[in-house]
Tab-separated table of C-alpha atoms in Angstrom:
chain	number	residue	atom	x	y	z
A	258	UNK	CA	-5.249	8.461	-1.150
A	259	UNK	CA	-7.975	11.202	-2.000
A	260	UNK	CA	-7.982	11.860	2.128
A	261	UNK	CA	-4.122	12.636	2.145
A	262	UNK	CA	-4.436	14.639	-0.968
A	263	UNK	CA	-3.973	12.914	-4.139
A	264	UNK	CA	-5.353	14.603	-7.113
A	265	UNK	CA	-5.206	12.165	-9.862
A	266	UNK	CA	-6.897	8.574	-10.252
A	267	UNK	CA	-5.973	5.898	-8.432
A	268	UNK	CA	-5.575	1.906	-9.385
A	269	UNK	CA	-4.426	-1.026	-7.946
A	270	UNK	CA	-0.619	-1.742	-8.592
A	271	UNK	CA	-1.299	-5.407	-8.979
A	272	UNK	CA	0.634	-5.603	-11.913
A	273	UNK	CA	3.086	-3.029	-11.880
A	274	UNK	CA	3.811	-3.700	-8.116
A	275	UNK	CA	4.076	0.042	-7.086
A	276	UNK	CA	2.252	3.090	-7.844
A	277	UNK	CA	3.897	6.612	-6.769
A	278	UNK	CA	1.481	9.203	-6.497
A	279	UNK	CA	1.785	12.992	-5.578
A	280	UNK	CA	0.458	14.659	-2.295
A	281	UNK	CA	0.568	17.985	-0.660
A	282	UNK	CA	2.331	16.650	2.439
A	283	UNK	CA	4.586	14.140	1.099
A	284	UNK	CA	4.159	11.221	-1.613
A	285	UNK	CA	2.236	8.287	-1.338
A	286	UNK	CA	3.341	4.769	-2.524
A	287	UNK	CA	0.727	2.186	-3.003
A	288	UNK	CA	2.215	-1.497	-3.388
A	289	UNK	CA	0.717	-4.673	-4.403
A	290	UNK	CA	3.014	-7.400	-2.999
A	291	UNK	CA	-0.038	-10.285	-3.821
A	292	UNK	CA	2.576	-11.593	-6.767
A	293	UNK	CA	5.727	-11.485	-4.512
A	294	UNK	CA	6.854	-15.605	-3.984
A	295	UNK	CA	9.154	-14.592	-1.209
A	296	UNK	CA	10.351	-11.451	0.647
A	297	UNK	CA	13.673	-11.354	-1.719
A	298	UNK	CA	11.861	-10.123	-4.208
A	299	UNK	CA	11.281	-6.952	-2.184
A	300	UNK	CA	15.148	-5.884	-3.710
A	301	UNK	CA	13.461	-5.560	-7.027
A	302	UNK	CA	11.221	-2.935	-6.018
A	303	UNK	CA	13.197	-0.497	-4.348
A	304	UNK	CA	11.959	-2.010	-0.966
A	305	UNK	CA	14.755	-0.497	1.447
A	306	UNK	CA	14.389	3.080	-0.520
A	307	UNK	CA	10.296	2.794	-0.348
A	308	UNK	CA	9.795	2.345	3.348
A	309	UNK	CA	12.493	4.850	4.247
A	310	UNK	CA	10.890	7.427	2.020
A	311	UNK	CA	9.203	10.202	3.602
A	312	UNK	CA	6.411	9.310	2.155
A	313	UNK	CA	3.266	7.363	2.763
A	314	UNK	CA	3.364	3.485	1.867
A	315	UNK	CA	-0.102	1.735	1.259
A	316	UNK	CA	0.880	-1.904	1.077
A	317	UNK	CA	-1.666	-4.780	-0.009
A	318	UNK	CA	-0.861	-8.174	1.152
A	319	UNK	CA	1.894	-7.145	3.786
A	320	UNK	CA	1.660	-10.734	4.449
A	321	UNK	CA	4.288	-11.375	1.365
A	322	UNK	CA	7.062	-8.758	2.970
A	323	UNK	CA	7.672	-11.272	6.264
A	324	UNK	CA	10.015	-9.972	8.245
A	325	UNK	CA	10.776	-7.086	5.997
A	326	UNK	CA	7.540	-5.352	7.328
A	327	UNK	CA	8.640	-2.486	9.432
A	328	UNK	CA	7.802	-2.892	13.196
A	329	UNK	CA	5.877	0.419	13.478
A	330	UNK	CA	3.620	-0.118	10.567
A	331	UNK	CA	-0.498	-0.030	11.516
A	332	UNK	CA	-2.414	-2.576	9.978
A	333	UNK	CA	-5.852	-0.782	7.823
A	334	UNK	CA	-9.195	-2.766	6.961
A	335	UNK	CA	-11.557	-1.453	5.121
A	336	UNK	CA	-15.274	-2.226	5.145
A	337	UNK	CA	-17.742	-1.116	2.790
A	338	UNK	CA	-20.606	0.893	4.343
A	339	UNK	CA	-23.689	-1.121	3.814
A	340	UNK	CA	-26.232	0.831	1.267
A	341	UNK	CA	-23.856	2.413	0.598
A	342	UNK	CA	-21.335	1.616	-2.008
A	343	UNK	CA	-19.565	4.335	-2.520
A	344	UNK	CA	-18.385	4.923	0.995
A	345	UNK	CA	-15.839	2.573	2.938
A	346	UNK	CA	-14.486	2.467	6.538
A	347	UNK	CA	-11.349	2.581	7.726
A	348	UNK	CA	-10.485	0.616	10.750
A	349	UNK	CA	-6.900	1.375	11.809
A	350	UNK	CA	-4.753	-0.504	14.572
């Protein structure tokens, strides 16, 4: 989030499910789908508006969404950087 331009702290959304944040570009919304049972509960959360956003959507545990996961998304992993804690890498694709 701090790479595309968000100002303000950043948490997981594990409980709240979403997090909207602000960006120069466009906004960023960082889910946490880990408590999802089923992709039906996707309604709940503004799913359909979410993805179609123009905005950037972060999802953890895209697993959960099914078949509800848009076609064109790119899968992220990130690693730490060893001795280094404070750094991580992102592998894209």
């Amino acid at each position: 989030c701090r790479g595309f331009g968000v100002a303000e702290p950043v948490t997981s959304p594990t409980y709240a499910l979403v997090h909207t944040y602000a960006a120069p570009r466009a906004p960023v919304h960082h889910l946490d789908l880990y408590r999802l049972d089923d992709p039906g509960q996707l309604d709940n959360l503004g799913w359909d508006e979410l993805v179609h956003d123009h905005a950037l959507v972060l999802i953890e545990w895209p697993v959960r969404a099914g078949r509800r996961l848009p076609v064109d998304h790119v899968p992220l992993d990130l690693e730490h950087v060893p001795d280094d804690p404070a750094r991580r890498i992102l592998l894209a694709g």
